[in-house]
CSV table of C-alpha atoms in Angstrom, one decimal:
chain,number,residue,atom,x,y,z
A,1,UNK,CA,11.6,3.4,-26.9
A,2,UNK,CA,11.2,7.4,-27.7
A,3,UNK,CA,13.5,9.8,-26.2
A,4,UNK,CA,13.6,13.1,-25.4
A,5,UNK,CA,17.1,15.1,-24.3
A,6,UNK,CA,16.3,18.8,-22.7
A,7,UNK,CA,17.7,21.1,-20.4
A,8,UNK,CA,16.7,20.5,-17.1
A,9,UNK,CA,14.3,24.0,-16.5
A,10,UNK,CA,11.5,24.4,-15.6
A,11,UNK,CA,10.4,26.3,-18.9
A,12,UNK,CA,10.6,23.6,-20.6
A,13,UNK,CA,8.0,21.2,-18.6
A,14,UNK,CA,5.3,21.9,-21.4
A,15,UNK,CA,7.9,20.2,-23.8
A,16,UNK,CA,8.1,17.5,-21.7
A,17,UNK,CA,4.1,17.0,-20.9
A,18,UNK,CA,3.2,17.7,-24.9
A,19,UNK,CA,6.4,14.9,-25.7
A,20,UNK,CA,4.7,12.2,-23.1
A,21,UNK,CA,0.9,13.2,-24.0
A,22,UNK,CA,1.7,12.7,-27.9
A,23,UNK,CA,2.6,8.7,-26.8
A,24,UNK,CA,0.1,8.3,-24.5
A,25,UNK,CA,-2.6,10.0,-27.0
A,26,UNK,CA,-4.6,6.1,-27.6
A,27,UNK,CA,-4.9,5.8,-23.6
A,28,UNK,CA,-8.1,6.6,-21.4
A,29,UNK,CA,-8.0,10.2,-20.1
A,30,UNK,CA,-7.4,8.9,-16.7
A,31,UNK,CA,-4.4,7.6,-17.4
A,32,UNK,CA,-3.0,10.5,-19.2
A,33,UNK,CA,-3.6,11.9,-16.5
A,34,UNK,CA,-1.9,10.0,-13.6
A,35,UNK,CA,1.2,10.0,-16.0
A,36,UNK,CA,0.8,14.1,-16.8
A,37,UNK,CA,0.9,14.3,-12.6
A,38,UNK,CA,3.9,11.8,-12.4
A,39,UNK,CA,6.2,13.1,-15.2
A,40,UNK,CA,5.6,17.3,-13.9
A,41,UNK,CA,6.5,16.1,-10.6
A,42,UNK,CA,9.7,14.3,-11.5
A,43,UNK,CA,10.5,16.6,-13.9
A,44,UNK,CA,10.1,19.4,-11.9
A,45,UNK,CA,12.0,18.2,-9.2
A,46,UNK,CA,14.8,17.3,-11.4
A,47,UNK,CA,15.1,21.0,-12.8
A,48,UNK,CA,14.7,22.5,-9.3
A,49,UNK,CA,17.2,20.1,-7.9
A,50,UNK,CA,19.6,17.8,-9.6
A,51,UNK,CA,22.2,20.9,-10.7
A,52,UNK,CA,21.0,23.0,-8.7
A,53,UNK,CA,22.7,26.2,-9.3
A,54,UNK,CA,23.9,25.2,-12.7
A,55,UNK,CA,21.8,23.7,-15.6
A,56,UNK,CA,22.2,20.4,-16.5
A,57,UNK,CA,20.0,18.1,-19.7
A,58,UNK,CA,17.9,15.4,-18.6
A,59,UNK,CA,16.8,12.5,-20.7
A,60,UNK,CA,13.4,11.1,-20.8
A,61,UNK,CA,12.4,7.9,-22.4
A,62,UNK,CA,9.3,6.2,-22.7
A,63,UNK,CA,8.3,2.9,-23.8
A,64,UNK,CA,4.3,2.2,-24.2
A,65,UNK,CA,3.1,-1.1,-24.6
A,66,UNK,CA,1.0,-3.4,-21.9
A,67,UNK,CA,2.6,-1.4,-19.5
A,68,UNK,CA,3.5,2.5,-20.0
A,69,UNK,CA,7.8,3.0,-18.9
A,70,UNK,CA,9.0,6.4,-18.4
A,71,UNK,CA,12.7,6.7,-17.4
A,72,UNK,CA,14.6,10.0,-16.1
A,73,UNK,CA,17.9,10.3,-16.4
A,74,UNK,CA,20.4,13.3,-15.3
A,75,UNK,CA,24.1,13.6,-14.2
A,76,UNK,CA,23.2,16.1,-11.4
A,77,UNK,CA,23.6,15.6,-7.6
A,78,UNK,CA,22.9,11.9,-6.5
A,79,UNK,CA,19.2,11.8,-4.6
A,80,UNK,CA,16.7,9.1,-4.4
A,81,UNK,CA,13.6,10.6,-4.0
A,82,UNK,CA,12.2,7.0,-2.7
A,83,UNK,CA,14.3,6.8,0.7
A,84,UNK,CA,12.6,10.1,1.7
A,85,UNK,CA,9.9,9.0,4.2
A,86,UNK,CA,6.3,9.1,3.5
A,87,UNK,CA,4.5,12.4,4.9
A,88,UNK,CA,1.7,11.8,7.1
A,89,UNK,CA,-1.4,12.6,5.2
A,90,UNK,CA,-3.5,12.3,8.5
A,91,UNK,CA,-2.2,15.6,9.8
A,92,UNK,CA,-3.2,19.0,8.4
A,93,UNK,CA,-1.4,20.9,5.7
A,94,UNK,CA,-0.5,23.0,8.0
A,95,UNK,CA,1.1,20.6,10.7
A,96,UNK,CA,2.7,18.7,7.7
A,97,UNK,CA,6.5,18.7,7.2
A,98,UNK,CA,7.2,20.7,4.1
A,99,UNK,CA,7.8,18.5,0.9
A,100,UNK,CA,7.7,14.6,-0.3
A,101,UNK,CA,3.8,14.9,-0.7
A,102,UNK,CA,4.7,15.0,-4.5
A,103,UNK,CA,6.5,11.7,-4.8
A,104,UNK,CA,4.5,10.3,-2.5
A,105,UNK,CA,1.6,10.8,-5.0
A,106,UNK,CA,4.0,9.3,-8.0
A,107,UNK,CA,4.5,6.2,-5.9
A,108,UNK,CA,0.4,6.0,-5.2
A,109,UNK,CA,-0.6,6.4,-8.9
A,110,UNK,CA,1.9,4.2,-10.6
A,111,UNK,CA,2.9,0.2,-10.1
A,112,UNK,CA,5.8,1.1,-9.5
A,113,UNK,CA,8.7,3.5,-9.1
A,114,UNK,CA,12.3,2.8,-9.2
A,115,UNK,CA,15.7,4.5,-8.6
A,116,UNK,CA,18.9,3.6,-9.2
A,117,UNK,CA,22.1,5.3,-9.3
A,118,UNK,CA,25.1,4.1,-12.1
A,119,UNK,CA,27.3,5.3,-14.2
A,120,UNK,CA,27.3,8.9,-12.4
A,121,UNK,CA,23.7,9.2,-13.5
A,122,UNK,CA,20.4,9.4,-11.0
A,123,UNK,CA,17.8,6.8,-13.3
A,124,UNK,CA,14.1,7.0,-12.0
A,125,UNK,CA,11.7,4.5,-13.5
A,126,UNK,CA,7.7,4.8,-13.3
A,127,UNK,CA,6.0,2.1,-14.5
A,128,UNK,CA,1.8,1.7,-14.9
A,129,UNK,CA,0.4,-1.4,-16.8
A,130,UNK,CA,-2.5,0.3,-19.1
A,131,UNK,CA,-4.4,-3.4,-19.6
């Protein structure tokens, strides 16, 4: 399993995405993809959100085998983005509550997405078999 430590900010998505792409280089371009979506939107969140005023490191890890696993970790505030309810895509953009469309596509594109909270650390798992 690769890792990657880095502050928590925004500026430093690209670092993220080029870390991820360089493992996922041998995949389809479709599934680069989904995975480029997933990790901006977790990562993004976690900048905007998990120390939110301060600055805090999250870890990223990935595994790639018959099934691509990318874990988050950070220390900030506790929050499972999973127990946030579903927004209702059959409305307009407009009537829409604000937020929870992003994780709402993580959760559509991968198997599966997991949270857990342990050790003082917030731990989200995507996983996406690549068979």
């Amino acid at each position: 399993m690769k890792e990657l430590s880095i502050d928590a900010k925004t500026e430093n998505l690209d670092t993220v995405l080029d870390f991820i792409a360089n493992e996922l280089e041998a995949l389809p371009m479709k599934l680069q993809t989904q995975f480029t979506i997933a990790v901006e939107e977790i990562f993004v969140n976690i900048a905007h959100y998990a120390y939110s005023p301060e600055v805090g490191d999250v870890l990223v890890r990935i595994n790639v085998g018959d099934e691509v696993v990318i874990e988050f970790e950070d220390k900030g505030k506790p929050y499972n983005p999973l127990e946030k309810d579903d927004p209702d895509i059959s409305l307009s953009a407009e009537e829409r509550e604000i937020g929870g469309l992003g994780i709402f596509m993580v959760k559509k594109i991968m198997d599966s997405v997991e949270y857990r909270y342990e050790d003082g650390k917030n731990l989200l798992t995507i996983r996406k078999s690549v068979k």
